[in-house]
Coordinates of C-alpha atoms in Angstrom, one line a residue:
M1 CA 6.3 -7.0 19.0
I2 CA 6.2 -9.9 21.4
N3 CA 3.8 -10.3 24.4
H4 CA 6.2 -11.4 27.2
F5 CA 3.5 -13.4 29.0
Q6 CA 2.9 -15.4 25.8
M7 CA 6.6 -15.7 25.2
D8 CA 7.2 -17.2 28.6
T9 CA 4.3 -19.6 28.1
L10 CA 5.8 -20.9 24.8
I11 CA 9.2 -21.3 26.4
L12 CA 7.9 -23.1 29.4
R13 CA 5.9 -25.4 27.2
A14 CA 9.1 -26.2 25.3
Y15 CA 10.9 -27.0 28.6
E16 CA 8.0 -29.2 29.8
E17 CA 8.6 -31.2 26.6
D18 CA 12.4 -31.3 26.8
I19 CA 12.9 -31.6 30.6
P20 CA 9.7 -33.4 31.9
T21 CA 11.5 -34.4 35.2
Y22 CA 15.2 -33.6 35.2
D23 CA 18.2 -33.8 32.8
V24 CA 19.7 -37.2 33.6
T25 CA 23.0 -36.6 31.9
T26 CA 23.7 -33.1 33.1
D27 CA 22.5 -33.6 36.7
L28 CA 24.6 -36.6 37.2
L29 CA 27.7 -34.7 36.0
F30 CA 27.4 -31.2 37.4
D31 CA 26.0 -29.6 40.5
G32 CA 25.5 -25.8 41.0
S33 CA 29.2 -25.2 41.9
Y34 CA 30.3 -25.8 38.3
K35 CA 30.6 -22.5 36.4
T36 CA 31.5 -21.8 32.8
E37 CA 31.2 -19.3 29.9
A38 CA 29.5 -20.1 26.6
Y39 CA 28.8 -18.3 23.4
M40 CA 26.3 -18.6 20.6
V41 CA 27.7 -18.2 17.1
A42 CA 26.3 -18.0 13.6
K43 CA 27.6 -20.6 11.3
S44 CA 25.9 -19.2 8.2
S45 CA 24.9 -15.7 7.1
G46 CA 21.4 -14.3 7.5
V47 CA 19.1 -12.1 9.5
I48 CA 19.2 -12.8 13.2
C49 CA 15.8 -13.1 14.9
G50 CA 15.0 -14.5 18.3
L51 CA 17.8 -13.1 20.4
L52 CA 15.5 -12.0 23.1
V53 CA 13.6 -15.3 23.1
A54 CA 16.9 -17.2 23.4
K55 CA 18.0 -15.0 26.2
R56 CA 14.8 -15.5 28.0
C57 CA 15.2 -19.3 27.6
F58 CA 18.4 -19.0 29.7
M59 CA 17.0 -16.5 32.2
L60 CA 13.8 -18.4 32.8
L61 CA 15.7 -21.6 33.6
D62 CA 18.3 -19.8 35.8
Q63 CA 17.9 -16.1 36.7
D64 CA 21.5 -16.0 38.0
L65 CA 22.9 -16.5 34.5
E66 CA 24.5 -13.5 32.9
V67 CA 23.6 -13.1 29.2
A68 CA 25.1 -10.4 27.0
L69 CA 24.0 -9.9 23.4
G70 CA 26.6 -9.4 20.7
V71 CA 24.4 -8.1 17.9
E72 CA 21.1 -6.3 17.6
E73 CA 17.8 -8.1 16.8
G74 CA 17.3 -8.0 13.0
A75 CA 21.0 -7.6 12.1
F76 CA 22.3 -9.3 9.0
V77 CA 25.3 -11.3 10.2
C78 CA 28.0 -13.4 8.5
S79 CA 29.2 -16.8 9.5
G80 CA 31.4 -16.6 12.6
T81 CA 29.6 -13.7 14.2
K82 CA 29.2 -14.1 18.0
L83 CA 25.6 -13.6 18.9
M84 CA 25.6 -13.8 22.7
V85 CA 27.7 -14.8 25.6
I86 CA 26.3 -16.7 28.6
K87 CA 28.1 -16.9 32.0
G88 CA 27.2 -18.9 35.1
S89 CA 26.1 -22.4 36.0
A90 CA 27.3 -25.0 33.6
A91 CA 24.3 -27.2 34.3
S92 CA 21.8 -24.4 33.5
I93 CA 23.5 -23.5 30.3
L94 CA 23.6 -27.1 29.1
K95 CA 19.9 -27.6 30.0
A96 CA 18.8 -24.5 28.2
E97 CA 21.1 -24.9 25.1
R98 CA 18.8 -26.9 22.8
T99 CA 15.6 -25.0 23.6
A100 CA 17.3 -21.6 23.0
L101 CA 18.9 -22.8 19.8
N102 CA 15.6 -24.3 18.5
F103 CA 13.9 -21.0 18.8
I104 CA 16.6 -18.7 17.4
Q105 CA 17.5 -21.1 14.5
R106 CA 14.0 -21.3 13.2
L107 CA 13.1 -17.6 13.7
S108 CA 16.3 -16.5 12.0
G109 CA 15.5 -18.8 9.1
I110 CA 12.1 -17.2 8.7
A111 CA 13.5 -13.7 9.0
T112 CA 16.2 -14.5 6.4
L113 CA 13.8 -15.9 3.9
T114 CA 11.4 -12.9 4.4
Y115 CA 14.3 -10.5 3.9
A116 CA 15.1 -12.2 0.5
F117 CA 11.5 -11.8 -0.6
V118 CA 11.5 -8.1 0.4
K119 CA 14.8 -7.5 -1.4
A120 CA 13.4 -9.2 -4.5
I121 CA 10.6 -6.7 -4.9
E122 CA 12.6 -3.6 -3.9
G123 CA 11.4 -0.6 -5.8
S124 CA 7.8 -1.8 -6.2
K125 CA 4.8 -0.6 -4.1
A126 CA 3.9 -4.1 -3.0
R127 CA 4.3 -5.4 0.6
I128 CA 5.4 -8.9 1.5
V129 CA 2.8 -10.5 3.9
D130 CA 2.7 -13.8 5.7
T131 CA -0.3 -16.1 6.2
R132 CA -1.8 -18.4 8.9
K133 CA 0.3 -21.3 7.6
T134 CA 2.3 -21.3 10.7
T135 CA 3.6 -24.1 13.1
P136 CA 0.8 -24.8 15.6
G137 CA 1.6 -23.0 18.8
M138 CA 4.3 -20.9 17.2
R139 CA 2.4 -18.3 15.3
L140 CA 3.3 -15.4 17.7
F141 CA 7.0 -16.1 17.2
E142 CA 6.9 -16.8 13.5
K143 CA 4.9 -13.7 12.6
Y144 CA 7.4 -11.7 14.7
A145 CA 10.2 -13.2 12.6
V146 CA 8.4 -12.1 9.4
R147 CA 8.3 -8.5 10.8
T148 CA 12.0 -8.7 11.7
G149 CA 12.9 -9.7 8.2
G150 CA 11.1 -6.7 6.8
G151 CA 7.7 -8.2 5.9
Y152 CA 4.2 -7.5 7.2
N153 CA 1.6 -9.6 9.0
H154 CA -1.7 -10.7 7.7
R155 CA -4.4 -11.4 10.3
Y156 CA -3.1 -13.3 13.3
N157 CA -6.2 -15.3 13.7
L158 CA -9.8 -15.8 12.6
S159 CA -11.1 -13.3 15.1
E160 CA -9.2 -10.3 13.7
S161 CA -10.9 -9.6 10.4
V162 CA -13.4 -10.9 7.9
M163 CA -12.0 -12.9 5.0
L164 CA -14.5 -14.6 2.7
K165 CA -12.5 -17.4 1.0
D166 CA -13.7 -19.6 -1.8
N167 CA -15.2 -22.3 0.5
H168 CA -17.2 -19.7 2.4
I169 CA -18.6 -18.3 -0.8
D170 CA -19.3 -21.7 -2.4
A171 CA -21.0 -22.9 0.8
Y172 CA -23.1 -19.8 1.3
G173 CA -24.1 -19.2 -2.3
S174 CA -22.5 -16.1 -3.8
I175 CA -20.2 -13.2 -3.1
E176 CA -23.1 -10.8 -2.9
E177 CA -25.1 -12.9 -0.5
A178 CA -22.0 -13.6 1.7
V179 CA -20.9 -10.0 1.9
T180 CA -24.4 -8.8 2.6
K181 CA -24.9 -11.3 5.4
V182 CA -21.6 -10.5 7.0
R183 CA -22.3 -6.7 6.9
E184 CA -25.7 -7.3 8.6
K185 CA -24.1 -9.3 11.4
L186 CA -20.9 -7.3 12.1
S187 CA -21.2 -5.6 15.5
H188 CA -18.4 -3.1 14.8
P189 CA -16.6 -1.6 11.8
M190 CA -14.2 -4.2 10.2
K191 CA -12.6 -4.5 6.8
I192 CA -13.9 -7.2 4.6
E193 CA -11.6 -9.2 2.3
V194 CA -12.9 -11.5 -0.5
E195 CA -11.0 -14.2 -2.3
V196 CA -11.7 -14.3 -6.1
R197 CA -10.6 -16.9 -8.6
D198 CA -11.2 -15.0 -11.9
L199 CA -11.9 -11.5 -13.2
N200 CA -15.7 -12.0 -13.2
E201 CA -15.6 -12.7 -9.4
L202 CA -13.3 -9.6 -9.1
K203 CA -16.0 -7.5 -10.6
L204 CA -18.7 -9.0 -8.3
A205 CA -16.5 -8.2 -5.3
L206 CA -15.9 -4.7 -6.4
A207 CA -19.6 -4.2 -6.8
Q208 CA -20.0 -5.0 -3.1
G209 CA -17.5 -2.3 -2.1
V210 CA -15.2 -4.6 -0.2
E211 CA -11.9 -3.1 1.0
V212 CA -9.5 -5.9 0.1
I213 CA -9.6 -8.5 -2.7
M214 CA -7.4 -11.6 -2.9
L215 CA -6.4 -12.7 -6.4
D216 CA -6.1 -16.5 -5.9
N217 CA -3.7 -18.3 -8.2
M218 CA -4.1 -15.9 -11.1
S219 CA -1.7 -15.6 -14.0
L220 CA 0.5 -12.5 -14.3
E221 CA -1.7 -11.3 -17.2
E222 CA -4.9 -11.8 -15.1
M223 CA -3.3 -9.9 -12.3
K224 CA -2.4 -7.0 -14.5
K225 CA -5.9 -6.9 -15.8
A226 CA -7.3 -7.0 -12.3
V227 CA -5.2 -3.9 -11.4
E228 CA -6.6 -2.1 -14.4
I229 CA -10.2 -3.0 -13.5
T230 CA -9.9 -2.2 -9.8
A231 CA -8.3 1.2 -10.5
G232 CA -7.5 1.7 -6.8
K233 CA -11.1 1.0 -5.5
A234 CA -9.8 -1.8 -3.3
L235 CA -6.4 -3.2 -2.2
L236 CA -5.4 -6.2 -4.3
E237 CA -3.6 -9.1 -2.7
A238 CA -1.8 -11.7 -4.9
S239 CA -1.7 -15.2 -3.4
G240 CA -1.1 -18.8 -4.4
N241 CA 2.2 -20.6 -5.0
I242 CA 4.3 -17.5 -4.9
T243 CA 8.0 -18.3 -4.6
L244 CA 11.3 -16.3 -4.4
S245 CA 11.8 -16.9 -8.1
T246 CA 8.3 -15.5 -9.1
V247 CA 7.7 -12.8 -6.5
A248 CA 9.4 -10.0 -8.5
S249 CA 7.2 -10.7 -11.5
V250 CA 4.1 -10.7 -9.3
A251 CA 5.1 -7.3 -7.8
G252 CA 5.5 -6.0 -11.3
T253 CA 1.8 -6.4 -12.0
G254 CA 1.0 -3.5 -9.7
V255 CA -0.7 -5.4 -6.9
D256 CA -0.6 -3.9 -3.4
I257 CA 0.0 -7.0 -1.3
I258 CA 1.8 -10.3 -1.9
S259 CA 1.1 -13.0 0.6
S260 CA 3.2 -16.2 0.8
G261 CA 2.8 -19.2 3.1
A262 CA 6.4 -20.2 2.2
L263 CA 7.7 -17.6 4.6
T264 CA 6.6 -19.7 7.6
H265 CA 6.5 -23.2 6.1
S266 CA 9.3 -23.5 3.6
Y267 CA 12.2 -21.7 5.3
Q268 CA 15.5 -23.3 6.2
S269 CA 16.6 -22.9 9.8
M270 CA 19.8 -20.8 10.2
D271 CA 22.9 -22.7 11.3
I272 CA 23.7 -21.5 14.8
S273 CA 25.6 -23.3 17.5
L274 CA 26.6 -22.9 21.1
K275 CA 30.2 -23.4 22.2
I276 CA 30.9 -24.0 25.8
G277 CA 34.2 -23.1 27.5
K278 CA 36.2 -24.8 30.3
I279 CA 34.0 -25.9 33.2
E280 CA 35.4 -25.2 36.7
S281 CA 34.1 -26.0 40.2
E282 CA 33.9 -23.3 42.9
K283 CA 34.3 -26.0 45.6
K284 CA 37.5 -25.9 47.5
G285 CA 39.6 -28.8 48.6

């Protein structure tokens, strides 16, 4: 799920931001002879995501550190659960602490919120899907967190698939003209998704034989009618201001996909901390 080259790039970028030269406080206090054992612990319940990222944060900074995971990625944990144990250089652990926590807290928050959305529509045929409303530079990790929480990924970027949104259609002229132009220009088979704002536009999109139709900010009654009109001829995606309190009702309309930007922009980071043990020096005398 995570490209390790990209993972290292994101972590190193975080270190460049946090340690541009050296850690003044830690480097003045400890040299490499000081060893300790630390552990990361959950202080609230939720779905854990980012264990491998956090582990890599420690290992990239100091390959001599020993990191043991206490739970599996994607596990639902309760407050007090020990997530990992880190042994080795006290200085290295202290330098990596914040970066590792920043990643795992945020990714676990996304996974936990996604899990809540998935549970809310349990029993329906709909899938919970993310959007491109991600933190700049963090899309790889945040979409991974959605998958860890039980959700699915929409396109990762603008190069992956054709999606004609309202502004594309308004700027080009019409749904028919835009779909026709795209099909003429496509160099290889690719699904086409069209965003529609009402049932008339839905019918126009269906007439063009597109594979996916996004129902933008439609009421529940409109969505139910859209499902009837479509009759399985295209996948229907519900989108627009969908929250945890409304998602079950949306799933009940019979749509195939429910996309929500809230998964990656309105989550609450999970409360996780790192506790460090007694620090001892290996120096003699």
